[in-house]
Amino acid sequence: IYDGRAYIGDDIHSTSGSGQTYEQSVASGATATYHVYVYNDGNLAQPLAVTGTAGNSKWMVRYVDYVTGTDITTAATSTGWATPSLSPGAGRRLKVLVTPQSGALGGEVRSLLVTGTSTVDTTKCDAVKACTTCAPTSQPDGLIYNGTAYIGDGAYNTSGTGQTYAQ
């Protein structure tokens, strides 16, 4: 996984992403982009199966084949997306796009595990971890009771527009 300076985790083989983790913090609605490189560290040409953690109602997650620009999310988050056959030492770059949605709370973290598995020997695999934090934001919201209900929810201004009640 690329940490902004270099790919980290070369020759570290783990299924937990230990030593191969990168963290980013983004505002709700903004997208964190992770660059993941899976490569054939063996001595036999083969495709690798790539799987990753799916999104949910609070987090949109997309997986994209960097070379073709193809969205591979459905395959990667289910049975696995197969790279083309990779010669020993060859690899494939992916982009993982993580966007906290409006339901994600400030400080909430979504951790994704992206795993590359040998299609020849499925006991051989390696994983990286991408951790995205929804950046906390502060936004007061003043409401006024109009005799029936509170009004002005989501109206942010200093003039009182949409939040005024006269008696």
C-alpha angles and dihedrals in degrees: 000000000000114000098192094272107043143343109277129204102047109163092005108119116192138137093218101056090245109164089009102075130122125186132202134176121213136169120256108281093021121108129236112208121207123189112212124187119198116188141175106256091175132085099248128076111244144139116258123223112229121200130175144178114276128231125250139198091295100040130044111208126186130181118204132186100235094208098053101020089232117153105237097173097117094053096039093052096046126029095350136266115258118221118217112270108292123207116224107289094015122116148176129236122224133185119219113198118197122186124179109222127214091275094060111103123226109270093019113137128211113199119197125194114206113193132191114201130188112248089208098049111018091193087072112082143134132201139200126197128223115194119192123189121201102229114237116246130190119219121159114207119200119204129183128208111236096191093271108042143350111271134193100055108164094009106126115188143110096232100067093241108163089007103073130113125179127194 
